[in-house]
XYZ file of C-alpha atoms in Angstrom:
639
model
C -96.977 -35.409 10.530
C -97.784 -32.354 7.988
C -94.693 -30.372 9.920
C -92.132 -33.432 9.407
C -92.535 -34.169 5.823
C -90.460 -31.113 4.627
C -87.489 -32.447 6.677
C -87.555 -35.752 5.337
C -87.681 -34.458 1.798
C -84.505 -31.818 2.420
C -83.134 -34.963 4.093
C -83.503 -37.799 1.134
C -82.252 -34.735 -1.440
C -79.342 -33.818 0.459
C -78.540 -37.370 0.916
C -79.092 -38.235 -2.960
C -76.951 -35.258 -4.059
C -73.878 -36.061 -1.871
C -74.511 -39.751 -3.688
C -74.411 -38.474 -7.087
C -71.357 -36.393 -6.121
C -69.084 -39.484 -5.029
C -70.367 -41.315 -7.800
C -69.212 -38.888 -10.611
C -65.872 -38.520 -8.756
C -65.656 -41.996 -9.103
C -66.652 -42.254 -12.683
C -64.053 -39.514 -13.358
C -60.968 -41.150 -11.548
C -62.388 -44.741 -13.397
C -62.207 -42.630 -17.174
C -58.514 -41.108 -16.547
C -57.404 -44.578 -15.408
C -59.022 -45.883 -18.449
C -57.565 -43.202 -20.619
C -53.885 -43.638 -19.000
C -54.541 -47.157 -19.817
C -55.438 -46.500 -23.381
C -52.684 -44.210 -23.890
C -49.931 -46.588 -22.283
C -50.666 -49.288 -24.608
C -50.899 -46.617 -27.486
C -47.286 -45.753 -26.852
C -46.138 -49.056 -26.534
C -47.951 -49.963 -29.815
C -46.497 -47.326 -31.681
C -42.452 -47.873 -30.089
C -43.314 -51.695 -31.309
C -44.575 -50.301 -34.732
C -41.911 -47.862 -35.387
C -38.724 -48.336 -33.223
C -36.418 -47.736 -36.370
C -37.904 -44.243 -36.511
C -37.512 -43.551 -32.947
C -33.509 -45.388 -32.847
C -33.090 -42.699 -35.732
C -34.134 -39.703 -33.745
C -31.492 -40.621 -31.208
C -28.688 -41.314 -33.732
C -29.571 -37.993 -35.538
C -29.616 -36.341 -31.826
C -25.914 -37.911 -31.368
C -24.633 -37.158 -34.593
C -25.471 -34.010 -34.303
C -23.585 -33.853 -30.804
C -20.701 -35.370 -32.218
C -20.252 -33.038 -34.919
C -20.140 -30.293 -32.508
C -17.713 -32.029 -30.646
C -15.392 -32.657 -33.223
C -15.589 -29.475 -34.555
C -14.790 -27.607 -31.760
C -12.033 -29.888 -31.480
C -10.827 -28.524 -35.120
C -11.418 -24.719 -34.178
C -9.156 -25.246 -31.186
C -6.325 -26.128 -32.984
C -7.146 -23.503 -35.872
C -6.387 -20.984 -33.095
C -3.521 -22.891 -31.799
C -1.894 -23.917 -34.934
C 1.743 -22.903 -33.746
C 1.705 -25.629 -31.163
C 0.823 -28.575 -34.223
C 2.501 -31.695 -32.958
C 4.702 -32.780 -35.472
C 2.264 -36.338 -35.321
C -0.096 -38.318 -32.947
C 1.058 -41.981 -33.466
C 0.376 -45.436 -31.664
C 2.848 -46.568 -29.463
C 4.849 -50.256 -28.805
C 2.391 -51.391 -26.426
C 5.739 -53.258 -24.941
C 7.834 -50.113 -25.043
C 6.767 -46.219 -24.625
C 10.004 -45.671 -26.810
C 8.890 -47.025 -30.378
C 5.978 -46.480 -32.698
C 3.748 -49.144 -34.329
C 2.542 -48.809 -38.094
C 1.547 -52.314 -38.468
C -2.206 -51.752 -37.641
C -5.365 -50.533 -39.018
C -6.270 -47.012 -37.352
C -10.048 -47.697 -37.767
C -9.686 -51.010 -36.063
C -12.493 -50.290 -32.950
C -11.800 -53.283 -30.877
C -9.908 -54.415 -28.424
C -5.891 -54.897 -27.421
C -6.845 -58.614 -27.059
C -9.108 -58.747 -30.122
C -7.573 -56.203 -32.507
C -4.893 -56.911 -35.434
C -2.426 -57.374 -34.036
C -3.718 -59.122 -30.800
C -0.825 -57.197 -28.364
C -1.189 -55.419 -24.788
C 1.247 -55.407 -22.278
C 0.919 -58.064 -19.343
C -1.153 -56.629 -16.239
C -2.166 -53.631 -17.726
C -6.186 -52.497 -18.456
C -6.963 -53.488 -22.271
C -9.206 -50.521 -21.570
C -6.240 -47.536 -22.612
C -5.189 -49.734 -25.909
C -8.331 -50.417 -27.046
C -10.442 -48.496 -29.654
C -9.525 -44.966 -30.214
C -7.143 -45.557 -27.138
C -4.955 -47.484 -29.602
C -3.630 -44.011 -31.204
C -2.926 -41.639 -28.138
C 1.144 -40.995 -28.439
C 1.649 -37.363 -28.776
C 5.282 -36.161 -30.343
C 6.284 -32.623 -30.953
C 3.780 -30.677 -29.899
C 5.444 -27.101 -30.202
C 5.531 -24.025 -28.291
C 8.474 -20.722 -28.651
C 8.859 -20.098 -24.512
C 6.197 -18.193 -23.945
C 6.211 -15.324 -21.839
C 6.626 -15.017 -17.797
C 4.028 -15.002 -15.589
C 4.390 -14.385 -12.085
C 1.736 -16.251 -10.291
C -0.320 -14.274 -7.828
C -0.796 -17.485 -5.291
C 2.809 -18.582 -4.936
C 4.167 -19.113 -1.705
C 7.225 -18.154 -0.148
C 10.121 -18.605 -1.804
C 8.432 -19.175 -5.184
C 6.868 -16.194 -4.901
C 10.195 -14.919 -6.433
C 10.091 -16.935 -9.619
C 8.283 -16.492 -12.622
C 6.964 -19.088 -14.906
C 6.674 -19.704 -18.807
C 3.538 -21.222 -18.641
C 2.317 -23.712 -21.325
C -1.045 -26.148 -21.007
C -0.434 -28.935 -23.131
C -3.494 -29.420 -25.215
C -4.467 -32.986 -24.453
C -5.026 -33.863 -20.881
C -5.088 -35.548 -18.638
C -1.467 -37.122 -19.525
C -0.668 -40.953 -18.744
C 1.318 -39.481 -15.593
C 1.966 -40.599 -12.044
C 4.167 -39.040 -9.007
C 4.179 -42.906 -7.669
C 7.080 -43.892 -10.177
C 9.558 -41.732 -9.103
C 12.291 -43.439 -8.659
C 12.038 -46.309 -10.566
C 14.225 -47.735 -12.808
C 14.658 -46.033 -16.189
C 16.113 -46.964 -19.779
C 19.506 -45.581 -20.008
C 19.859 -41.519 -19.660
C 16.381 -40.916 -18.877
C 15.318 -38.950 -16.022
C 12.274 -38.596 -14.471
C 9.923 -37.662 -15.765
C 10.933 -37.850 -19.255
C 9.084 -41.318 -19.207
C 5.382 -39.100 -19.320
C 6.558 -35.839 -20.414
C 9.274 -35.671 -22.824
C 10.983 -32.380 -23.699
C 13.466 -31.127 -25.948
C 14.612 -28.726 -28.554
C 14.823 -27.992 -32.162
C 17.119 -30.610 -34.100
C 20.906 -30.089 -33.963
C 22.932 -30.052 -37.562
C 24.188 -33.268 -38.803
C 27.431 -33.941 -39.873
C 28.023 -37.726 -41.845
C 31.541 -39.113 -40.847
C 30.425 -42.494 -42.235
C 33.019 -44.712 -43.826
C 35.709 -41.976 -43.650
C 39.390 -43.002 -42.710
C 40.970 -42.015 -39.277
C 42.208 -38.997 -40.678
C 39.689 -37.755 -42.432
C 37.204 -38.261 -39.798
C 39.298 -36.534 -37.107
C 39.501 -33.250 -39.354
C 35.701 -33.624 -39.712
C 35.386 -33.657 -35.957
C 37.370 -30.572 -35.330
C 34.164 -28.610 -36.875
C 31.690 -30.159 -34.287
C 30.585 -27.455 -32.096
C 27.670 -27.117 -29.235
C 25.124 -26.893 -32.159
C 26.000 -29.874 -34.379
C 27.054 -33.467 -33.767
C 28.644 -36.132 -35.618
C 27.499 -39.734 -36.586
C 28.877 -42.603 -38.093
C 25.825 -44.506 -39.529
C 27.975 -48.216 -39.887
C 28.693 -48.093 -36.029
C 25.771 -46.596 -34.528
C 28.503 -44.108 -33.010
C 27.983 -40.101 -32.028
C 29.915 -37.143 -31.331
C 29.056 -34.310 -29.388
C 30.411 -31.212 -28.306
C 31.124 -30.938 -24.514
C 31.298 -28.185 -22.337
C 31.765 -27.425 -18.501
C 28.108 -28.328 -17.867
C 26.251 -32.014 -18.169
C 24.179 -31.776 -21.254
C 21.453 -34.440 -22.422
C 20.394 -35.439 -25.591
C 17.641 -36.610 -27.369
C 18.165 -39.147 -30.433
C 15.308 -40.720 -32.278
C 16.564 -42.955 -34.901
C 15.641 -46.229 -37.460
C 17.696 -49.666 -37.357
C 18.518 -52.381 -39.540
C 18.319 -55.327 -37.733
C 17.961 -59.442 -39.304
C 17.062 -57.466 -42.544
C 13.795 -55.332 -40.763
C 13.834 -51.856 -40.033
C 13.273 -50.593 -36.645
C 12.799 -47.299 -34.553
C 14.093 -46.052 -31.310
C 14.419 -42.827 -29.089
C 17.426 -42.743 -26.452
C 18.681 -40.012 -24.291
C 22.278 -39.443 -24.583
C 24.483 -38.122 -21.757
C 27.427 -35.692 -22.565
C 29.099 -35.314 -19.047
C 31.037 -31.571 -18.178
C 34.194 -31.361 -19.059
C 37.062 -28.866 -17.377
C 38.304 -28.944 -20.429
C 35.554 -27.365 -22.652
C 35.679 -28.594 -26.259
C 36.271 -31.995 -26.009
C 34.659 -34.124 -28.430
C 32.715 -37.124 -26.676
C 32.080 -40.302 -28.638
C 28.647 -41.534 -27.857
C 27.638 -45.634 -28.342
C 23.989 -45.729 -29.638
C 21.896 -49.200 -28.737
C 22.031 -49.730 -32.330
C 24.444 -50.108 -34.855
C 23.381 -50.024 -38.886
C 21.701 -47.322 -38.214
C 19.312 -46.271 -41.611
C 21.191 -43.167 -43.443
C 19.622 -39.545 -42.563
C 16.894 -41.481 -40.311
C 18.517 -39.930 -37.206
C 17.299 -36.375 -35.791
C 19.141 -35.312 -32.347
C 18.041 -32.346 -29.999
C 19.200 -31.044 -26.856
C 16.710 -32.218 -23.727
C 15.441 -29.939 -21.215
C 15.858 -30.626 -17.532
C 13.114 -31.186 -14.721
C 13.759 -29.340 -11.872
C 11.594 -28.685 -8.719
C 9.219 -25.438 -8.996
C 11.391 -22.230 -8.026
C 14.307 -24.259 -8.862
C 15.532 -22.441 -12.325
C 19.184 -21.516 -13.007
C 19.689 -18.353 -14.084
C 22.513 -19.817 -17.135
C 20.367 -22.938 -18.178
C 17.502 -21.993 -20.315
C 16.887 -25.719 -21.254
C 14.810 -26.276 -17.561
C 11.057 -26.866 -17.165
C 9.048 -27.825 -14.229
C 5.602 -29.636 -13.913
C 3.337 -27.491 -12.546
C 0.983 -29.970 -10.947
C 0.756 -30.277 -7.618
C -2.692 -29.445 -6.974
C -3.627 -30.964 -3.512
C -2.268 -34.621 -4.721
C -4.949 -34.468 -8.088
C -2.792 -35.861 -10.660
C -3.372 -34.175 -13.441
C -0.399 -32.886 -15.065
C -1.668 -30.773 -18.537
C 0.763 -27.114 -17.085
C 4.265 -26.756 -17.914
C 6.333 -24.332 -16.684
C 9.363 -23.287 -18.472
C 12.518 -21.513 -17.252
C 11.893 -18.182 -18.411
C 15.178 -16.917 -19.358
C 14.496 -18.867 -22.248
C 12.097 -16.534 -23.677
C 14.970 -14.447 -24.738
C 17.299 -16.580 -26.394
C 17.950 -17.484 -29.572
C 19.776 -20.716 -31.078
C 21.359 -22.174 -34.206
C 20.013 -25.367 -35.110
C 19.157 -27.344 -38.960
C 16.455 -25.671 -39.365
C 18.694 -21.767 -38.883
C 18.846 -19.413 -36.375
C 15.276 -19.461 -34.299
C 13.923 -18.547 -30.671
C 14.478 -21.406 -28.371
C 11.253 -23.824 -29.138
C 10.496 -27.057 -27.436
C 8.921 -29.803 -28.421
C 6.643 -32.096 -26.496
C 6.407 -36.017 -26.368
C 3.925 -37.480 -24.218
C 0.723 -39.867 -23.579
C -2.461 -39.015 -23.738
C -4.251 -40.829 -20.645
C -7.848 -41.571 -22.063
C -9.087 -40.005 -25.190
C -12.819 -40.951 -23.295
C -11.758 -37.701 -20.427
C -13.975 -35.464 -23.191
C -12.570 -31.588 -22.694
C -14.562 -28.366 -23.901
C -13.689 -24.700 -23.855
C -15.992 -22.354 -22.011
C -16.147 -18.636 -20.523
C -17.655 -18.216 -17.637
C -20.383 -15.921 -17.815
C -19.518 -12.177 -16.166
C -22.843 -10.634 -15.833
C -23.834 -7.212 -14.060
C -25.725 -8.211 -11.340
C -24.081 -10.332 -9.182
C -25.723 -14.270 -8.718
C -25.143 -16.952 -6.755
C -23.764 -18.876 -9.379
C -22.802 -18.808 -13.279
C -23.815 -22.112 -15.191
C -22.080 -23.395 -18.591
C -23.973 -25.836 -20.582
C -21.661 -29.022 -21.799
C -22.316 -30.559 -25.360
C -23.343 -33.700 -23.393
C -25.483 -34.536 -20.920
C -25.739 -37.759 -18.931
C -22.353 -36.908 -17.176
C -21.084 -40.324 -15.467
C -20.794 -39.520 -11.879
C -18.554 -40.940 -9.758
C -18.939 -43.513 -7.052
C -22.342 -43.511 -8.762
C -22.782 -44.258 -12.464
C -22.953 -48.058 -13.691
C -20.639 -48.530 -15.896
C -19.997 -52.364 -17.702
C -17.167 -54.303 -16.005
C -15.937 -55.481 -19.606
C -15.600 -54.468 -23.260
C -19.385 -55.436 -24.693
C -18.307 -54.761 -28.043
C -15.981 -57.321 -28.561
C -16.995 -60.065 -25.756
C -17.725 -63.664 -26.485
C -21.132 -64.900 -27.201
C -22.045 -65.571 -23.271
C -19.389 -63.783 -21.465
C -20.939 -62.780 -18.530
C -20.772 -58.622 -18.076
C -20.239 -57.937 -14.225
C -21.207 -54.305 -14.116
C -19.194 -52.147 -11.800
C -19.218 -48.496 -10.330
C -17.474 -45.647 -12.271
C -14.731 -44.383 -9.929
C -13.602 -40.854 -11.169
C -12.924 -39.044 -14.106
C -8.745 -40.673 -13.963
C -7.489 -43.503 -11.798
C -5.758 -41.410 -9.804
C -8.849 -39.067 -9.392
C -11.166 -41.562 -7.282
C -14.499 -39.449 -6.810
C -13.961 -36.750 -8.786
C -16.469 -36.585 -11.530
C -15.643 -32.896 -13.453
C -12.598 -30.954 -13.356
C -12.053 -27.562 -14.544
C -8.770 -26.064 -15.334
C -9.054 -21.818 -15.250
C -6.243 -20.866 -18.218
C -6.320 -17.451 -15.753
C -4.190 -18.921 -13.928
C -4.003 -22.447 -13.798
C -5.921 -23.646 -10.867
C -8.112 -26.746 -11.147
C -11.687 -26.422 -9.522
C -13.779 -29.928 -8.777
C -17.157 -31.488 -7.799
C -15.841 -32.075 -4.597
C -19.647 -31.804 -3.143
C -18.787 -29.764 -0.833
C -18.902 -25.453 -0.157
C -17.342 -23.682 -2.973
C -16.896 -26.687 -5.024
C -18.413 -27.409 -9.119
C -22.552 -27.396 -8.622
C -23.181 -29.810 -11.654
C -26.519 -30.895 -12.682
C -25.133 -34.520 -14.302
C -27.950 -35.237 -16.198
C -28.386 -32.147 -18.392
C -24.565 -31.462 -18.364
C -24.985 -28.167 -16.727
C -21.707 -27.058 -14.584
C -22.707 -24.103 -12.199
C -19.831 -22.332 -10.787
C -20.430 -20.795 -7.533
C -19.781 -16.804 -6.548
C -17.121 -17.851 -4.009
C -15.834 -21.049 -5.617
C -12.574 -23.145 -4.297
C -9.444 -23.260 -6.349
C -6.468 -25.361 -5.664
C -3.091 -24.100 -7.137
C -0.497 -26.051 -8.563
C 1.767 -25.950 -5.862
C -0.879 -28.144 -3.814
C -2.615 -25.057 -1.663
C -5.766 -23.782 -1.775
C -7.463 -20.564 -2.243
C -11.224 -20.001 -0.836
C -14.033 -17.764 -2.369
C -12.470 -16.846 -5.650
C -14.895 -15.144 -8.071
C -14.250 -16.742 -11.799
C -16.980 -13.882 -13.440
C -15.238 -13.873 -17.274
C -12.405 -16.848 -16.922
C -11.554 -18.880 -19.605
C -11.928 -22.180 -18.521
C -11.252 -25.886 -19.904
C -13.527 -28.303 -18.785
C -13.357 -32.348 -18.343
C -15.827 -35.013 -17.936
C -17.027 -38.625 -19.111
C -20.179 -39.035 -20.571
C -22.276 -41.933 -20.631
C -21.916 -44.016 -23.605
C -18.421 -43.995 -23.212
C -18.626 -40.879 -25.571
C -14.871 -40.045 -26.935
C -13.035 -37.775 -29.114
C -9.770 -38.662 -30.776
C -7.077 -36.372 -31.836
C -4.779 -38.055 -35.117
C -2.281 -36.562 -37.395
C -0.066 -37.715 -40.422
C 3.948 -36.812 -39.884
C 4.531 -33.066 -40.558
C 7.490 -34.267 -42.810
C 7.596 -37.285 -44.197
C 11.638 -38.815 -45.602
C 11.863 -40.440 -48.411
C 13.623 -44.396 -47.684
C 13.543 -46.552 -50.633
C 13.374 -49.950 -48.850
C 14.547 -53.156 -50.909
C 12.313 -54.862 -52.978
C 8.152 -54.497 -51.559
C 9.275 -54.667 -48.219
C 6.669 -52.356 -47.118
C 6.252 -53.359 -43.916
C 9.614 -51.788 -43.090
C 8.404 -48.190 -43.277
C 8.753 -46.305 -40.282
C 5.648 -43.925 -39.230
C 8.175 -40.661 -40.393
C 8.821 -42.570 -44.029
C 7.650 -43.047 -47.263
C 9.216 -45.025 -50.585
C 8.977 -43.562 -53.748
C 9.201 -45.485 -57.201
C 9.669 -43.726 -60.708
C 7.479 -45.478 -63.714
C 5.476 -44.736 -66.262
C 1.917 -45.472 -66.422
C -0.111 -44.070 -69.872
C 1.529 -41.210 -71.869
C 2.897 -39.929 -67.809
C 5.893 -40.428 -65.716
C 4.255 -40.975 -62.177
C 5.853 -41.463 -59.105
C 4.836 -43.869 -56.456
C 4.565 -42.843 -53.046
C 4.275 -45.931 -50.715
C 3.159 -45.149 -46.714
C 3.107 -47.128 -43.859
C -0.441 -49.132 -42.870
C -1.046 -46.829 -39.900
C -1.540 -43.620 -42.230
C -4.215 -45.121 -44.563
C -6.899 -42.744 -44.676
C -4.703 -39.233 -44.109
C -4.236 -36.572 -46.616
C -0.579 -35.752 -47.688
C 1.074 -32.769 -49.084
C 3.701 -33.252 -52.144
C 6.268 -30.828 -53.710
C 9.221 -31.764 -55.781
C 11.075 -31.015 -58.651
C 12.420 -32.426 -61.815
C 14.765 -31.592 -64.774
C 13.119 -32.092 -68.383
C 15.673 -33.644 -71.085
C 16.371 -29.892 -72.258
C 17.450 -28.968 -68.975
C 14.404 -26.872 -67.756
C 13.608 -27.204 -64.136
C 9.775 -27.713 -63.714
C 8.331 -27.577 -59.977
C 5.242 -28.639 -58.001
C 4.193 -27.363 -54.657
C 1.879 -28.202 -52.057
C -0.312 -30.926 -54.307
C -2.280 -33.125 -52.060
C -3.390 -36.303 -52.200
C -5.669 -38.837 -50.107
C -4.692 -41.925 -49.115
C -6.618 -44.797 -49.438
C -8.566 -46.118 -46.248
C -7.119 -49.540 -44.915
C -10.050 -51.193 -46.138
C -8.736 -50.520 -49.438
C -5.668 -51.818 -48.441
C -6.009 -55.892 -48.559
C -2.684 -57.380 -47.657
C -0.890 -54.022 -49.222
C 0.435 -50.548 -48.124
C -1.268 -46.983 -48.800
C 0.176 -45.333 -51.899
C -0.629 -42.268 -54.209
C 0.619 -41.791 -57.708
C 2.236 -38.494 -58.501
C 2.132 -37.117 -62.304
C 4.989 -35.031 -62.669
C 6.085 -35.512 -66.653
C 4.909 -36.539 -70.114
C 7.018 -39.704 -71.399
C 8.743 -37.301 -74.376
C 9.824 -34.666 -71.445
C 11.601 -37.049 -68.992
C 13.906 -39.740 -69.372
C 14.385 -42.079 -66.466
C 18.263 -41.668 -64.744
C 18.407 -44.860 -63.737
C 19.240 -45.999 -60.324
C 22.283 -43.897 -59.513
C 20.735 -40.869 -59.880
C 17.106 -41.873 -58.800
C 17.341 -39.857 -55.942
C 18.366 -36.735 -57.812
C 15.568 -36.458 -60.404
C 12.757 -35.828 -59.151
C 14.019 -34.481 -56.079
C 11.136 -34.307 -53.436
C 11.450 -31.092 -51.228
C 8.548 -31.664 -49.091
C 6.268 -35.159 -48.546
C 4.112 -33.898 -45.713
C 1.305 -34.558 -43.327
C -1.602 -31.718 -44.928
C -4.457 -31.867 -42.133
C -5.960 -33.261 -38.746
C -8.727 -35.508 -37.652
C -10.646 -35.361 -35.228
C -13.002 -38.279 -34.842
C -15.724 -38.668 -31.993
C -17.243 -42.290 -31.237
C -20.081 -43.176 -28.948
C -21.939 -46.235 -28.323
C -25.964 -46.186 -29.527
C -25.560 -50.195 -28.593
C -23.606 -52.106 -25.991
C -22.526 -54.247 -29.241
C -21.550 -51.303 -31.433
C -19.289 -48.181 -32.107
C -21.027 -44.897 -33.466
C -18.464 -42.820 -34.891
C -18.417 -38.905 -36.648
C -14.904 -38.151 -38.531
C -14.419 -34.191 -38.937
C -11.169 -33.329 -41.081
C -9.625 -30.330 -41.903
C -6.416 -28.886 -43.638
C -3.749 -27.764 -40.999
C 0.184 -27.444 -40.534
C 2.214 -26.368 -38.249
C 2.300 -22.319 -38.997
C-alpha cells in the first residue's frame, strides 16, 4: 500500500496537468475568436460611421491615377509635337465622311440618351457613347520618315525597305473583313479606316468668269494647283500619264444650311499629258475658300512600292490575323522628295485621317528594363491595376450610367482587349521594330499579374511580325515598348483638339448653327470706349483655348498688329441655347472707324484664328451610376 501511493500521486498530477493544458488552449482559441469577433464588428462600425472618409481615400487614390495618366498623355505629344493632328473631331454617326458640331463635348452619356439622341442602326451604342463620342482623328502629320529595313522580312520583302510611322492612337476602328465592299465614289480600300494624303494643292478661283476668261485661267493649272468654280461645284486638275487621286474636303450650301463633305476625286492617265480634266463635285454652291484639295496616297500590298510613285503606303499589320493596325509603312523614295504646294516648297508630308477604335484600350509608354545579370523575366508596372482579363472579368451587359430606373443589367464576360482580339487581354507593340507581343498564356508569351498591373516580359519572349510570322525567344532587355490594356472601371483617356486653323465665314444673320468645325464668324462693334471683335465658334469647341492674330489700319494710316493672343472659350454649360464666342479688343473708338460692310473683311484682317493647346481628359467610374473625370490641358501646336 505504502509502495503504491507515489504512483497514484505522479498519476493524478500528470493527469491534472495535461487537463490544465487543453483547457488553456481552449481558453486561448475561445479569446482570439472573441477578439476577431470584436474587431469585425469594430470595422464594420467604423465603415458605417465614416464611409465618406473612406469613398474619399479611393477618389483621392484615382485622381491621383488619373492625373498621371493624363499627363503622360500630354508629355507624349510634347515629344511628338511634329505629328499634331490638325484636330480630333466627332464624326456623322450616319456617315464617316462629315463632322458634327451640334453637341456638347462634355455630354457623358449615351448615343441613345445624349443631345442629340443619334447612333447608327445595328451598331454598339458602346463606341458613340461618352468620351467615344469624340474619337475622329484628321491630319495627324508626319515628313516620310526614314527607311528601315526590317530584320524579319521574308523573301521577297526582304528587299524592300519601309518608312515606318506608328500612328499615335491605336487600336484604329479597322477590319480586313470589309475588303471589298462597296465604297462612296473614288475611295479605295482602305481609305474608309486609314485615310492618307498630302499637303494642300494651290487654289485657283475661276468662279463667275466668262468662257474666255476662264479658259486662259486654266492654261496656268499645272500638277500642283487645281481650279474650282465655287457656283457649280466643278474642278480642274492637271493630268498626266499616270491615274492620280484626290482628296477634297469642302462646305455646302444646301436649303439655306451649311454642310461639310470629303470626296476622293479620280484624275484618270492621259497619253496626252497636260490635259485639263473637269471634275463634278457631289455638291454644287459650294461655300467660297471652304475647299482644301490634296493629292491621296495609294495602298499597295507590302513589298509592292514603285520606284516613280512616292505617294504609296502600306499597312503594316498582319500580325498572325491580330487586327490591330497602329504601323504605317510608307514608300520610301518619298523621303527624298520635295513638292510645291499652298503652303511653298516642303518635303513630301502626309497627313492622316482615321478612327480611333475605343478611347477605353488605355496605352502607356515603357522601357523594358536591361539589367546586368541576366533574369528570367523583366516586369513594368502599369498606372492601373485591376487589368480586365479576358474570357474572365465581369463586365455589365449595359450602360449603368444612363439606364432606366429598373432596367435589368445582364452582366456578361469581357472578351478581349478589341472585338477582333477575342482572348487577348494586353498587347504590347516594341517601337524596335514593330512586333506585337500578347498574353497568349502560353511559353514566351506576356506574364501579367492582372491585379497589380504588373506585365513581366519573359527572357525568351514570342514576337509576331507584321507580315503575320513569328519569331521565338527574342530578348527585349532595353526596348521601347507601348503597352495596351482595359482596366476595370471602364477607366479611359481621351485625346481632343481645337482646329489648328480656324477660317473666318461670316454666316447670315445668327445662324450659328451653320459653322463648320474648321470656322469661325467674326463681327466688328464697339462695346465701352473699344472696338472689339466678335469671334463666334461652333458648339463642339466650347471649352478650348484659341490663338488670335490680326491686324488693323488706324484712321492715320498706321498699321497696328496682334499676335498669338489667346483666349478661352466658354464651357457649353455657359452656352444656353447660344454658340461659344470671345471678344477681341483691338482699337480705341477715336483710332478706328468702322469700313462698313464692303470692306469688313479687309480691316481687321485676321492672319491666324487657331486651335492653341490639347486635352487630354481621363474618366473612370467610382459608381456604376456615375462618371469620374480628371481634365489635364496644355498649350501645343503643330511645330
Amino acid at each position: 500500500m505504502v509502495t503504491m501511493t507515489p504512483n497514484v500521486k505522479r498519476q493524478s498530477t500528470t493527469v491534472s496537468t495535461a487537463a490544465s493544458r487543453r483547457s488553456t488552449r481552449a481558453l486561448t482559441l475561445v479569446e482570439l475568436l472573441v477578439v476577431t469577433v470584436i474587431l469585425v464588428i469594430g470595422i464594420f462600425g467604423i465603415v458605417r460611421i465614416f464611409p465618406l472618409g473612406l469613398q474619399s481615400l479611393n477618389h483621392a487614390r484615382n485622381m491621383t491615377a488619373a492625373s498621371r495618366l493624363a499627363q503622360a498623355e500630354l508629355e507624349r505629344w510634347k515629344a511628338a509635337s511634329a505629328n499634331v493632328p490638325d484636330g480630333i473631331l466627332a464624326e456623322d454617326p450616319e456617315t464617316a465622311l462629315k463632322v458634327r458640331t451640334d453637341f456638347n463635348p462634355d455630354d457623358m452619356r449615351t448615343a441613345n440618351s445624349a443631345n442629340p439622341a443619334e447612333m447608327p442602326e445595328g451598331q454598339d451604342s458602346w463606341y458613340w457613347s461618352n468620351v467615344n463620342r469624340v474619337r475622329l482623328v484628321k491630319g495627324e502629320t508626319t515628313v516620310i520618315p526614314a527607311p528601315t529595313l526590317l530584320p524579319y522580312a521574308e523573301g521577297d520583302q526582304k528587299n524592300y525597305a519601309y518608312s515606318i510611322y506608328n500612328l499615335k492612337f491605336a487600336p484604329v476602328q479597322f477590319s480586313e473583313s470589309d475588303k471589298g465592299q462597296n465604297l462612296p465614289q473614288g475611295f479605295e480600300w482602305p481609305d474608309q479606316h486609314v485615310l492618307i494624303y498630302g499637303d494642300p494643292l494651290t487654289r485657283v478661283n475661276v468662279t463667275g468668269l466668262s468662257s474666255d476668261d476662264r479658259d486662259n485661267t486654266l492654261a496656268s493649272v499645272n500638277r500642283n494647283n487645281y481650279a474650282i468654280d465655287y457656283d457649280s461645284g466643278k474642278v480642274y486638275l492637271y493630268s498626266t500619264w499616270w491615274t492620280r487621286r484626290y482628296k477634297i474636303d469642302y462646305a455646302y450650301w444646301e436649303n439655306n444650311k451649311l454642310g461639310n463633305s470629303t470626296e476622293i476625286l479620280i484624275v484618270p492617265g492621259q497619253s496626252d499629258r497636260g490635259e485639263i480634266v473637269e471634275l463634278q463635285l457631289e455638291h454644287g454652291n459650294i461655300d467660297d475658300y471652304s475647299d482644301r484639295l490634296a493629292r491621296k496616297f495609294q495602298y499597295v500590298q507590302p513589298g509592292n512600292f514603285d520606284d516613280r510613285n512616292p505617294y504609296q503606303f502600306t499597312l503594316l499589320n498582319g500580325y498572325a490575323q491580330l487586327d490591330f493596325a497602329p504601323t504605317i509603312g510608307f514608300n520610301p523614295i518619298g523621303r527624298n522628295v520635295v513638292v510645291r504646294t499652298s503652303l511653298g516648297q516642303r518635303p513630301l508630308t502626309a497627313h492622316i485621317d482615321y478612327e480611333v477604335l475605343d478611347w477605353h484600350v488605355l496605352r502607356e509608354e515603357r522601357t523594358i528594363p536591361a539589367p546586368a545579370n541576366v533574369a528570367p523575366n523583366y516586369s513594368v508596372r502599369l498606372t492601373l491595376p485591376n487589368v480586365k482579363i479576358a474570357r474572365v472579368t465581369t463586365v455589365d451587359g449595359i450602360d449603368t450610367v444612363n439606364a432606366p430606373p429598373g432596367t435589368r443589367n445582364v452582366r456578361k464576360k469581357y472578351k478581349g482587349i478589341t472585338p477582333a482580339m477575342d482572348g487577348y487581354s494586353v498587347v504590347a507593340l516594341d517601337l524596335t521594330d514593330n512586333t506585337l507581343m500578347v498574353d497568349n498564356n502560353g511559353p514566351g508569351g506576356l506574364q501579367v499579374d492582372y491585379a497589380a498591373g504588373i506585365v513581366r516580359f519573359p527572357g525568351s519572349i514570342t514576337k509576331y511580325t507584321p507580315f503575320g510570322g513569328t519569331l521565338t525567344n527574342q530578348d527585349v532587355r532595353g526596348h521601347d515598348v507601348r503597352i495596351f490594356y482595359q482596366a476595370v472601371d471602364d477607366w479611359a483617356v481621351q485625346t481632343s483638339k481645337a482646329w489648328s486653323n480656324y477660317q473666318r465665314r461670316d454666316v447670315p444673320g445668327n445662324s450659328f448653327e451653320n459653322l463648320q468645325y474648321n470656322q469661325f464668324d467674326a463681327r466688328i462693334q464697339k462695346k465701352g470706349g473699344d472696338w472689339v471683335a466678335t469671334l463666334t465658334f461652333p458648339r463642339s469647341d466650347a471649352g478650348k483655348s484659341i490663338e488670335v492674330s490680326l491686324n488693323w489700319t488706324d484712321n492715320d494710316g498706321a498699321t497696328h498688329t496682334i499676335n498669338g493672343r489667346q483666349f478661352q472659350l466658354p464651357k457649353f454649360g455657359q452656352l444656353g441655347a447660344g454658340h461659344p464666342s470671345i471678344d477681341v479688343p483691338f482699337a480705341r473708338s477715336d483710332e478706328y472707324t468702322y469700313p462698313g460692310d464692303d470692306e469688313v473683311w479687309k480691316n481687321p484682317y485676321f492672319t491666324f484664328v487657331q486651335g492653341a493647346s490639347i486635352k487630354v481628359r481621363a474618366i473612370w467610374r467610382e459608381k456604376p451610376q456615375r462618371w469620374e473625370m480628371r481634365t489635364l490641358e496644355t498649350t501645343l501646336k503643330r511645330q
